[in-house]
mmCIF file of C-alpha atoms in Angstrom:
data_model
loop_
_atom_site.group_PDB
_atom_site.id
_atom_site.type_symbol
_atom_site.label_atom_id
_atom_site.label_comp_id
_atom_site.label_asym_id
_atom_site.label_seq_id
_atom_site.Cartn_x
_atom_site.Cartn_y
_atom_site.Cartn_z
ATOM 1 C CA MET A 23 61.210 9.734 -15.918
ATOM 2 C CA LYS A 24 59.038 12.625 -14.732
ATOM 3 C CA ASN A 25 57.233 12.762 -18.099
ATOM 4 C CA THR A 26 56.480 9.046 -17.847
ATOM 5 C CA LYS A 27 54.810 9.603 -14.450
ATOM 6 C CA TYR A 28 52.676 12.409 -15.868
ATOM 7 C CA ILE A 29 51.648 10.242 -18.812
ATOM 8 C CA CYS A 30 50.660 7.375 -16.497
ATOM 9 C CA LEU A 31 48.704 9.766 -14.261
ATOM 10 C CA PHE A 32 46.922 11.209 -17.310
ATOM 11 C CA PHE A 33 45.729 7.783 -18.435
ATOM 12 C CA LEU A 34 44.583 6.934 -14.919
ATOM 13 C CA LEU A 35 42.492 10.107 -14.804
ATOM 14 C CA LEU A 36 41.267 9.897 -18.405
ATOM 15 C CA PRO A 37 37.995 8.076 -17.562
ATOM 16 C CA LEU A 38 37.138 10.769 -15.011
ATOM 17 C CA ILE A 39 38.048 13.527 -17.465
ATOM 18 C CA LEU A 40 35.831 12.003 -20.148
ATOM 19 C CA LEU A 41 33.026 11.501 -17.657
ATOM 20 C CA SER A 42 33.134 15.152 -16.651
ATOM 21 C CA GLN A 43 32.593 16.354 -20.226
ATOM 22 C CA ASN A 44 29.174 17.107 -21.714
ATOM 23 C CA LYS A 45 27.241 16.319 -18.567
ATOM 24 C CA GLU A 46 24.506 17.935 -16.564
ATOM 25 C CA ILE A 47 24.042 17.549 -12.834
ATOM 26 C CA ILE A 48 20.829 16.446 -11.113
ATOM 27 C CA GLU A 49 20.709 16.854 -7.351
ATOM 28 C CA ILE A 50 18.317 14.729 -5.284
ATOM 29 C CA GLN A 51 18.021 16.204 -1.793
ATOM 30 C CA ASN A 52 16.799 14.180 1.158
ATOM 31 C CA ASN A 53 16.191 16.755 3.870
ATOM 32 C CA SER A 54 14.415 14.338 6.197
ATOM 33 C CA ASP A 55 15.790 12.272 9.069
ATOM 34 C CA LEU A 56 14.818 9.076 7.230
ATOM 35 C CA GLU A 57 16.968 7.118 4.807
ATOM 36 C CA ARG A 58 15.209 6.617 1.472
ATOM 37 C CA ASN A 59 15.811 3.280 -0.234
ATOM 38 C CA GLU A 60 15.118 2.522 -3.920
ATOM 39 C CA THR A 61 12.621 5.378 -4.159
ATOM 40 C CA VAL A 62 11.287 6.601 -7.490
ATOM 41 C CA VAL A 63 11.851 10.358 -7.869
ATOM 42 C CA ALA A 64 10.491 12.561 -10.659
ATOM 43 C CA VAL A 65 12.719 15.159 -12.325
ATOM 44 C CA LYS A 66 10.899 17.702 -14.488
ATOM 45 C CA TRP A 67 11.785 16.963 -18.111
ATOM 46 C CA GLU A 68 11.599 20.648 -19.035
ATOM 47 C CA ALA A 69 14.359 21.275 -16.486
ATOM 48 C CA VAL A 70 16.523 18.593 -18.122
ATOM 49 C CA LEU A 71 15.857 20.087 -21.565
ATOM 50 C CA SER A 72 16.749 23.580 -20.379
ATOM 51 C CA ARG A 73 20.280 22.395 -19.591
ATOM 52 C CA TYR A 74 20.560 19.690 -22.236
ATOM 53 C CA PRO A 75 18.412 20.865 -25.209
ATOM 54 C CA GLN A 76 20.076 18.495 -27.702
ATOM 55 C CA ILE A 77 19.529 15.357 -25.617
ATOM 56 C CA ASP A 78 18.870 12.192 -27.598
ATOM 57 C CA THR A 79 16.137 10.361 -25.668
ATOM 58 C CA SER A 80 17.288 7.029 -27.088
ATOM 59 C CA ASN A 81 20.964 7.542 -26.300
ATOM 60 C CA PHE A 82 21.621 8.918 -22.830
ATOM 61 C CA VAL A 83 22.493 7.529 -19.422
ATOM 62 C CA VAL A 84 22.061 8.721 -15.850
ATOM 63 C CA ILE A 85 25.190 8.211 -13.762
ATOM 64 C CA ASN A 86 25.636 8.222 -9.980
ATOM 65 C CA ALA A 87 28.403 10.775 -9.452
ATOM 66 C CA ALA A 88 29.804 8.903 -6.448
ATOM 67 C CA THR A 89 29.795 5.333 -7.760
ATOM 68 C CA LYS A 90 30.057 6.133 -11.518
ATOM 69 C CA LYS A 91 27.361 3.503 -12.097
ATOM 70 C CA GLN A 92 24.219 3.861 -14.172
ATOM 71 C CA ILE A 93 20.939 4.686 -12.450
ATOM 72 C CA PRO A 94 17.752 3.032 -13.808
ATOM 73 C CA TYR A 95 15.329 5.526 -15.295
ATOM 74 C CA GLN A 96 12.021 5.887 -17.122
ATOM 75 C CA LEU A 97 10.603 8.653 -19.291
ATOM 76 C CA GLU A 98 7.147 9.419 -17.900
ATOM 77 C CA HIS A 99 4.472 10.726 -20.301
ATOM 78 C CA LYS A 100 1.321 10.740 -18.134
ATOM 79 C CA GLY A 101 -0.645 9.797 -21.221
ATOM 80 C CA LEU A 102 0.632 12.777 -23.231
ATOM 81 C CA PRO A 103 2.771 12.785 -26.406
ATOM 82 C CA ALA A 104 5.528 14.854 -24.792
ATOM 83 C CA ILE A 105 7.750 13.594 -21.985
ATOM 84 C CA GLN A 106 6.705 15.021 -18.613
ATOM 85 C CA ASN A 107 9.271 13.652 -16.168
ATOM 86 C CA LEU A 108 12.518 11.744 -15.933
ATOM 87 C CA LEU A 109 11.921 9.077 -13.286
ATOM 88 C CA VAL A 110 14.956 7.729 -11.442
ATOM 89 C CA GLN A 111 15.092 5.058 -8.766
ATOM 90 C CA VAL A 112 17.600 6.038 -6.090
ATOM 91 C CA SER A 113 18.674 5.467 -2.503
ATOM 92 C CA VAL A 114 19.600 8.560 -0.492
ATOM 93 C CA LYS A 115 20.772 8.662 3.119
ATOM 94 C CA ALA A 116 19.126 11.015 5.603
ATOM 95 C CA LYS A 117 20.145 14.697 5.397
ATOM 96 C CA THR A 118 22.262 14.150 2.295
ATOM 97 C CA THR A 119 22.221 15.036 -1.402
ATOM 98 C CA LEU A 120 22.734 12.558 -4.228
ATOM 99 C CA ARG A 121 24.309 13.910 -7.422
ATOM 100 C CA LEU A 122 23.637 12.395 -10.817
ATOM 101 C CA PHE A 123 25.107 13.067 -14.282
ATOM 102 C CA VAL A 124 23.183 13.000 -17.548
ATOM 103 C CA GLN A 125 25.354 12.256 -20.553
ATOM 104 C CA LYS A 126 25.391 10.496 -23.896
ATOM 105 C CA GLY A 127 25.602 6.730 -23.845
ATOM 106 C CA LYS A 128 23.733 3.474 -24.255
ATOM 107 C CA PRO A 129 21.581 2.837 -21.182
ATOM 108 C CA ASN A 130 21.557 -0.539 -19.510
ATOM 109 C CA LEU A 131 18.343 -2.501 -19.855
ATOM 110 C CA VAL A 132 16.044 -1.580 -16.957
ATOM 111 C CA GLU A 133 14.243 -4.539 -15.434
ATOM 112 C CA THR A 134 10.460 -4.270 -15.555
ATOM 113 C CA LYS A 135 9.301 -3.576 -12.007
ATOM 114 C CA THR A 136 5.763 -2.341 -12.666
ATOM 115 C CA TYR A 137 3.110 -3.490 -15.112
ATOM 116 C CA ALA A 138 -0.635 -3.223 -15.794
ATOM 117 C CA ARG A 139 -3.135 -4.428 -18.349
ATOM 118 C CA PHE A 140 -6.787 -4.848 -19.214
ATOM 119 C CA VAL A 141 -7.772 -8.519 -19.001
ATOM 120 C CA PRO A 142 -10.710 -9.115 -21.370
ATOM 121 C CA GLU A 143 -10.241 -12.889 -21.198
ATOM 122 C CA ARG A 144 -11.217 -12.753 -17.484
ATOM 123 C CA LYS A 145 -14.450 -10.734 -17.621
ATOM 124 C CA ASP A 146 -12.833 -7.310 -18.047
ATOM 125 C CA ASP A 147 -10.523 -7.422 -15.030
ATOM 126 C CA PHE A 148 -7.916 -4.703 -14.819
ATOM 127 C CA ALA A 149 -4.771 -5.951 -13.072
ATOM 128 C CA TRP A 150 -1.552 -4.246 -12.038
ATOM 129 C CA GLU A 151 1.587 -5.089 -10.079
ATOM 130 C CA ASN A 152 5.097 -4.130 -9.067
ATOM 131 C CA ASP A 153 8.043 -6.042 -7.641
ATOM 132 C CA LYS A 154 6.319 -6.307 -4.235
ATOM 133 C CA ILE A 155 2.583 -6.866 -4.627
ATOM 134 C CA ALA A 156 -0.261 -7.076 -7.171
ATOM 135 C CA PHE A 157 -3.852 -5.840 -7.433
ATOM 136 C CA ARG A 158 -6.913 -6.027 -9.620
ATOM 137 C CA THR A 159 -10.311 -4.420 -9.956
ATOM 138 C CA TYR A 160 -13.421 -5.483 -11.792
ATOM 139 C CA GLY A 161 -14.967 -4.412 -15.083
ATOM 140 C CA LYS A 162 -18.257 -4.318 -16.929
ATOM 141 C CA ALA A 163 -18.419 -7.970 -18.017
ATOM 142 C CA ILE A 164 -18.612 -9.296 -14.450
ATOM 143 C CA GLU A 165 -21.473 -7.044 -13.357
ATOM 144 C CA ASN A 166 -24.689 -8.731 -12.217
ATOM 145 C CA THR A 167 -22.944 -12.071 -11.720
ATOM 146 C CA ASN A 168 -22.201 -13.936 -8.492
ATOM 147 C CA GLU A 169 -18.486 -13.107 -8.948
ATOM 148 C CA ASP A 170 -18.993 -9.341 -8.928
ATOM 149 C CA ALA A 171 -17.062 -7.319 -6.353
ATOM 150 C CA TYR A 172 -16.842 -3.584 -5.689
ATOM 151 C CA GLY A 173 -13.434 -3.014 -4.146
ATOM 152 C CA PHE A 174 -9.740 -3.429 -4.888
ATOM 153 C CA ASP A 175 -8.454 -7.003 -4.834
ATOM 154 C CA VAL A 176 -4.975 -8.035 -3.631
ATOM 155 C CA TRP A 177 -2.788 -10.660 -5.285
ATOM 156 C CA VAL A 178 0.013 -11.515 -2.869
ATOM 157 C CA LYS A 179 3.415 -12.450 -4.269
ATOM 158 C CA ARG A 180 6.864 -13.456 -3.045
ATOM 159 C CA THR A 181 8.893 -12.707 -6.149
ATOM 160 C CA ASP A 182 10.112 -9.484 -7.723
ATOM 161 C CA LYS A 183 9.152 -10.825 -11.155
ATOM 162 C CA MET A 184 5.945 -9.873 -12.934
ATOM 163 C CA VAL A 185 3.303 -12.589 -12.413
ATOM 164 C CA ILE A 186 -0.024 -11.277 -13.730
ATOM 165 C CA ASN A 187 0.191 -12.774 -17.213
ATOM 166 C CA GLU A 188 1.432 -16.118 -15.920
ATOM 167 C CA ARG A 189 -1.385 -16.407 -13.386
ATOM 168 C CA TYR A 190 -4.119 -15.560 -15.851
ATOM 169 C CA LYS A 191 -2.635 -18.025 -18.325
ATOM 170 C CA LEU A 192 -2.579 -20.811 -15.726
ATOM 171 C CA GLY A 193 -6.079 -19.908 -14.598
ATOM 172 C CA ASN A 194 -5.676 -21.334 -11.077
ATOM 173 C CA TYR A 195 -4.383 -18.224 -9.318
ATOM 174 C CA HIS A 196 -6.275 -19.136 -6.134
ATOM 175 C CA LYS A 197 -3.555 -21.739 -5.609
ATOM 176 C CA ASP A 198 0.025 -20.867 -4.682
ATOM 177 C CA ASN A 199 2.182 -22.185 -7.516
ATOM 178 C CA GLY A 200 5.374 -20.912 -5.919
ATOM 179 C CA ASN A 201 5.236 -17.131 -6.344
ATOM 180 C CA GLY A 202 2.038 -16.264 -4.452
ATOM 181 C CA MET A 203 -1.686 -16.354 -5.097
ATOM 182 C CA ASP A 204 -5.069 -14.656 -4.814
ATOM 183 C CA TYR A 205 -6.701 -15.580 -1.528
ATOM 184 C CA TYR A 206 -8.011 -12.096 -0.687
ATOM 185 C CA HIS A 207 -11.808 -11.834 -0.549
ATOM 186 C CA VAL A 208 -13.468 -8.558 -1.622
ATOM 187 C CA GLY A 209 -17.167 -9.232 -2.147
ATOM 188 C CA HIS A 210 -19.574 -6.312 -1.841
ATOM 189 C CA THR A 211 -17.115 -4.122 0.068
ATOM 190 C CA LEU A 212 -14.418 -1.577 -0.762
ATOM 191 C CA GLY A 213 -11.820 -4.354 -0.446
ATOM 192 C CA ALA A 214 -8.270 -3.104 -0.070
ATOM 193 C CA GLY A 215 -8.879 0.626 0.064
ATOM 194 C CA ASN A 216 -11.300 1.652 -2.644
ATOM 195 C CA MET A 217 -13.194 4.941 -2.202
ATOM 196 C CA ALA A 218 -16.923 5.622 -2.611
ATOM 197 C CA PRO A 219 -19.461 8.315 -1.727
ATOM 198 C CA TYR A 220 -20.882 8.048 1.791
ATOM 199 C CA VAL A 221 -24.251 9.759 1.621
ATOM 200 C CA LYS A 222 -26.790 9.593 4.462
ATOM 201 C CA ASP A 223 -24.445 7.300 6.394
ATOM 202 C CA THR A 224 -24.481 4.701 3.618
ATOM 203 C CA ILE A 225 -21.760 3.649 1.172
ATOM 204 C CA ARG A 226 -23.016 4.425 -2.338
ATOM 205 C CA TYR A 227 -21.183 1.963 -4.557
ATOM 206 C CA SER A 228 -20.803 2.671 -8.247
ATOM 207 C CA ALA A 229 -21.002 0.052 -10.948
ATOM 208 C CA ASN A 230 -17.610 -1.274 -12.089
ATOM 209 C CA TYR A 231 -15.348 0.729 -14.358
ATOM 210 C CA HIS A 232 -16.470 0.853 -17.999
ATOM 211 C CA GLN A 233 -13.494 2.585 -19.617
ATOM 212 C CA TRP A 234 -9.752 2.323 -19.052
ATOM 213 C CA LYS A 235 -6.560 3.926 -20.310
ATOM 214 C CA VAL A 236 -2.903 3.138 -19.583
ATOM 215 C CA LEU A 237 -0.909 6.379 -19.244
ATOM 216 C CA ASP A 238 2.530 4.856 -18.513
ATOM 217 C CA ASN A 239 3.495 1.208 -18.190
ATOM 218 C CA GLY A 240 6.807 0.781 -16.414
ATOM 219 C CA PRO A 241 9.493 -0.120 -15.945
ATOM 220 C CA LEU A 242 9.579 2.022 -12.749
ATOM 221 C CA ARG A 243 6.088 3.532 -12.592
ATOM 222 C CA THR A 244 2.799 2.377 -14.046
ATOM 223 C CA THR A 245 -0.182 4.730 -14.216
ATOM 224 C CA PHE A 246 -3.672 4.116 -15.581
ATOM 225 C CA GLN A 247 -7.141 5.634 -15.486
ATOM 226 C CA LEU A 248 -10.493 3.994 -14.794
ATOM 227 C CA VAL A 249 -13.712 5.772 -15.758
ATOM 228 C CA TYR A 250 -17.017 5.093 -13.987
ATOM 229 C CA ASP A 251 -20.386 5.914 -15.541
ATOM 230 C CA GLU A 252 -22.853 8.121 -13.705
ATOM 231 C CA TRP A 253 -24.697 6.536 -10.786
ATOM 232 C CA ASN A 254 -27.150 7.616 -8.117
ATOM 233 C CA ALA A 255 -25.278 8.147 -4.850
ATOM 234 C CA GLY A 256 -28.154 8.596 -2.411
ATOM 235 C CA GLY A 257 -29.865 11.220 -4.522
ATOM 236 C CA ILE A 258 -26.663 12.742 -5.939
ATOM 237 C CA LYS A 259 -25.778 11.950 -9.539
ATOM 238 C CA VAL A 260 -22.058 11.213 -9.588
ATOM 239 C CA LYS A 261 -19.368 10.357 -12.139
ATOM 240 C CA ALA A 262 -15.808 9.351 -11.261
ATOM 241 C CA VAL A 263 -12.364 9.090 -12.841
ATOM 242 C CA LYS A 264 -9.706 7.222 -10.851
ATOM 243 C CA THR A 265 -6.024 7.602 -11.751
ATOM 244 C CA ILE A 266 -3.873 4.954 -10.075
ATOM 245 C CA SER A 267 -0.067 4.883 -9.988
ATOM 246 C CA LEU A 268 2.214 2.183 -8.600
ATOM 247 C CA ASP A 269 5.967 2.700 -8.213
ATOM 248 C CA ALA A 270 8.658 0.062 -8.096
ATOM 249 C CA GLY A 271 9.487 -0.910 -4.530
ATOM 250 C CA SER A 272 6.275 0.419 -2.999
ATOM 251 C CA GLN A 273 3.576 -1.529 -1.159
ATOM 252 C CA LEU A 274 1.078 1.294 -1.744
ATOM 253 C CA ASN A 275 -0.673 2.755 -4.773
ATOM 254 C CA ARG A 276 -1.217 6.457 -5.299
ATOM 255 C CA VAL A 277 -4.913 6.980 -6.084
ATOM 256 C CA GLU A 278 -6.232 10.268 -7.451
ATOM 257 C CA ASN A 279 -10.022 10.444 -7.701
ATOM 258 C CA VAL A 280 -12.050 13.140 -9.417
ATOM 259 C CA TYR A 281 -15.772 13.090 -8.635
ATOM 260 C CA THR A 282 -18.156 15.142 -10.767
ATOM 261 C CA PHE A 283 -21.564 16.019 -9.335
ATOM 262 C CA GLU A 284 -23.995 18.929 -9.447
ATOM 263 C CA ASP A 285 -23.604 20.435 -6.011
ATOM 264 C CA ASN A 286 -21.634 23.314 -4.528
ATOM 265 C CA LYS A 287 -21.431 21.469 -1.241
ATOM 266 C CA ALA A 288 -18.707 18.967 -0.459
ATOM 267 C CA MET A 289 -19.720 15.318 -0.772
ATOM 268 C CA PRO A 290 -18.820 12.851 2.006
ATOM 269 C CA VAL A 291 -16.744 9.837 0.932
ATOM 270 C CA VAL A 292 -15.091 6.884 2.608
ATOM 271 C CA VAL A 293 -11.974 4.840 1.996
ATOM 272 C CA GLY A 294 -12.666 1.312 3.168
ATOM 273 C CA ILE A 295 -10.916 -1.943 4.052
ATOM 274 C CA ILE A 296 -12.875 -5.168 4.459
ATOM 275 C CA LYS A 297 -12.678 -6.548 8.007
ATOM 276 C CA ARG A 298 -12.654 -10.328 8.495
ATOM 277 C CA PRO A 299 -14.911 -11.998 11.103
ATOM 278 C CA GLU A 300 -11.869 -13.635 12.765
ATOM 279 C CA PRO A 301 -9.680 -11.529 15.119
ATOM 280 C CA GLY A 302 -7.118 -9.257 13.483
ATOM 281 C CA LEU A 303 -5.228 -6.111 14.514
ATOM 282 C CA ILE A 304 -6.407 -2.600 13.628
ATOM 283 C CA SER A 305 -4.455 0.655 13.876
ATOM 284 C CA LEU A 306 -6.314 3.944 13.349
ATOM 285 C CA ASN A 307 -4.698 7.384 13.378
ATOM 286 C CA GLU A 308 -7.282 9.986 12.416
ATOM 287 C CA GLN A 309 -4.907 12.920 12.834
ATOM 288 C CA SER A 310 -2.376 11.487 10.375
ATOM 289 C CA GLY A 311 -4.999 9.855 8.166
ATOM 290 C CA ILE A 312 -3.469 6.387 8.552
ATOM 291 C CA MET A 313 -5.679 3.295 8.609
ATOM 292 C CA GLY A 314 -3.915 -0.050 9.064
ATOM 293 C CA TYR A 315 -5.177 -3.608 9.304
ATOM 294 C CA TRP A 316 -3.256 -6.828 9.944
ATOM 295 C CA GLU A 317 -5.658 -9.555 8.921
ATOM 296 C CA PRO A 318 -6.195 -12.842 10.759
ATOM 297 C CA THR A 319 -3.834 -15.546 9.581
ATOM 298 C CA PHE A 320 -5.101 -18.120 7.114
ATOM 299 C CA VAL A 321 -3.183 -21.222 8.156
ATOM 300 C CA GLU A 322 -1.790 -22.274 4.774
ATOM 301 C CA ASP A 323 -1.959 -18.914 3.010
ATOM 302 C CA GLY A 324 -0.272 -16.640 5.540
ATOM 303 C CA THR A 325 -1.243 -13.144 6.615
ATOM 304 C CA THR A 326 -2.028 -10.031 4.601
ATOM 305 C CA GLY A 327 -1.618 -6.488 5.866
ATOM 306 C CA VAL A 328 -3.785 -3.793 4.269
ATOM 307 C CA GLY A 329 -3.516 -0.057 4.780
ATOM 308 C CA SER A 330 -4.579 3.350 3.495
ATOM 309 C CA ILE A 331 -3.176 6.847 4.007
ATOM 310 C CA LEU A 332 -5.368 9.873 3.320
ATOM 311 C CA THR A 333 -3.735 13.197 2.441
ATOM 312 C CA THR A 334 -6.906 15.217 3.083
ATOM 313 C CA PRO A 335 -8.473 15.820 6.522
ATOM 314 C CA VAL A 336 -10.200 12.785 8.022
ATOM 315 C CA LYS A 337 -13.475 13.530 9.778
ATOM 316 C CA ASN A 338 -13.763 10.160 11.471
ATOM 317 C CA MET A 339 -12.614 6.536 11.405
ATOM 318 C CA LEU A 340 -14.930 3.696 12.320
ATOM 319 C CA VAL A 341 -15.814 0.033 11.819
ATOM 320 C CA ASN A 342 -19.147 -0.348 10.044
ATOM 321 C CA ASN A 343 -20.821 -3.444 8.622
ATOM 322 C CA GLY A 344 -17.624 -5.453 8.465
ATOM 323 C CA GLN A 345 -15.457 -2.658 7.074
ATOM 324 C CA ILE A 346 -12.880 -0.287 8.489
ATOM 325 C CA LEU A 347 -13.713 3.181 7.165
ATOM 326 C CA ALA A 348 -12.044 6.578 6.987
ATOM 327 C CA LEU A 349 -14.488 9.422 6.347
ATOM 328 C CA ALA A 350 -13.517 12.511 4.367
ATOM 329 C CA GLU A 351 -15.028 14.998 1.913
ATOM 330 C CA VAL A 352 -14.529 15.814 -1.758
ATOM 331 C CA LYS A 353 -15.505 18.815 -3.850
ATOM 332 C CA ASN A 354 -17.008 18.748 -7.309
ATOM 333 C CA ASN A 355 -14.342 18.168 -9.969
ATOM 334 C CA VAL A 356 -11.467 18.657 -7.503
ATOM 335 C CA PRO A 357 -8.892 15.813 -7.297
ATOM 336 C CA VAL A 358 -8.509 13.987 -4.000
ATOM 337 C CA VAL A 359 -5.352 11.910 -3.442
ATOM 338 C CA TYR A 360 -4.751 9.032 -1.084
ATOM 339 C CA TYR A 361 -2.544 5.924 -0.902
ATOM 340 C CA THR A 362 -3.606 2.341 -0.390
ATOM 341 C CA GLY A 363 -2.050 -1.100 -0.652
ATOM 342 C CA ALA A 364 -1.015 -4.293 1.023
ATOM 343 C CA ALA A 365 1.803 -6.606 2.115
ATOM 344 C CA TRP A 366 2.139 -10.362 2.670
ATOM 345 C CA ASP A 367 4.153 -11.990 5.431
ATOM 346 C CA LYS A 368 5.246 -14.868 3.184
ATOM 347 C CA ALA A 369 7.107 -12.381 0.982
ATOM 348 C CA GLY A 370 9.630 -12.266 3.832
ATOM 349 C CA LYS A 371 9.904 -8.469 4.200
ATOM 350 C CA ILE A 372 7.008 -7.385 6.411
ATOM 351 C CA MET A 373 6.381 -10.234 8.800
ATOM 352 C CA ASN A 374 4.025 -8.939 11.496
ATOM 353 C CA SER A 375 1.591 -6.194 12.443
ATOM 354 C CA ALA A 376 4.244 -4.021 14.111
ATOM 355 C CA GLN A 377 6.336 -3.948 10.942
ATOM 356 C CA TRP A 378 3.291 -3.223 8.779
ATOM 357 C CA PHE A 379 2.055 -0.353 10.932
ATOM 358 C CA GLU A 380 5.588 1.030 11.060
ATOM 359 C CA TYR A 381 5.763 0.836 7.259
ATOM 360 C CA LEU A 382 2.558 2.865 6.990
ATOM 361 C CA ASN A 383 3.799 5.454 9.495
ATOM 362 C CA ARG A 384 7.087 5.823 7.674
ATOM 363 C CA PHE A 385 5.356 6.068 4.297
ATOM 364 C CA SER A 386 3.256 8.887 5.721
ATOM 365 C CA GLN A 387 6.395 10.677 6.931
ATOM 366 C CA ASP A 388 7.976 10.272 3.492
ATOM 367 C CA LEU A 389 4.912 11.899 1.904
ATOM 368 C CA LYS A 390 5.280 14.873 4.222
ATOM 369 C CA ASN A 391 9.013 15.159 3.475
ATOM 370 C CA PRO A 392 9.424 14.390 -0.248
ATOM 371 C CA MET A 393 12.846 14.350 -1.812
ATOM 372 C CA ILE A 394 13.615 17.422 -3.908
ATOM 373 C CA ALA A 395 15.059 17.161 -7.425
ATOM 374 C CA ASN A 396 16.922 20.025 -9.086
ATOM 375 C CA VAL A 397 18.871 20.281 -12.329
ATOM 376 C CA LYS A 398 21.973 22.427 -11.976
#
């Protein structure tokens, strides 16, 4: 009778015993006072390899140690042949540590939550999106036409599905066909948070991007580069490379700009958001580098919130010629990083200016207190 009990207990514990074999442990530490929900975290691939050198990249799973369920992941290359990071999307409560296992197994299909592509059929647009929002910027073919625009465009959406290809195929993306639309106007401004040199108190716009390269394309993070030919920025000859990343679940892009110019002095730049003539709500925090705007409501189309967060010192914030601007400086060939993006009230998540400004403040706090990933 006793042996029968032991046998039954053994079979009950067998799944846990098997799970504990041939596994490595990844710890994701959230040391902040804020709960982190569905956040994409990068784990250095070399750290995974150091503990699991024989890993088969086509046959492994990441398991939540507490729930025993698979965690969605992506192998990030950053445009290089070798894997750079293991990206995992996780939720971690404040002041706690999440433990994950890496082991052999067939991974579940990860839903595509980020996507980007060059759009030659629409005058060289480059468009990108995640499960919250979408954006586009303009290419060479549209230059010197009445449709040309200098800044980042916003495509609002109220679905977690990818919509870019469908909208371009339909061709009438200025109309809401059920999942959102493009009603954001950019014109000859920086739009939704583009950056440009600000020389002699004037924005020195470049031409549109002329080269592009996708470095990673989902399912959890999409990253691409845009290259801008040399232009005259108020007497300074400047070139620029912009590397833009968008994570699943985020309203904001990470933008890394590298400006090349022949000068030992720092060059002034601005991040700008177009301001509408109708009344809207503006929130400026120079000390934290947060610039938020809740646009006036368009009766049928709803309301868009736009915001930018600078990670370098802000010299000033101001409203100039219909734009909200944050002034900073860049050095020759030294990357400068900031975050910019948007939200739409009809998506049902961020419904008013208070929620949007709070989102920006919290995003800024998250940047200052990133989660820490270690492989044990």
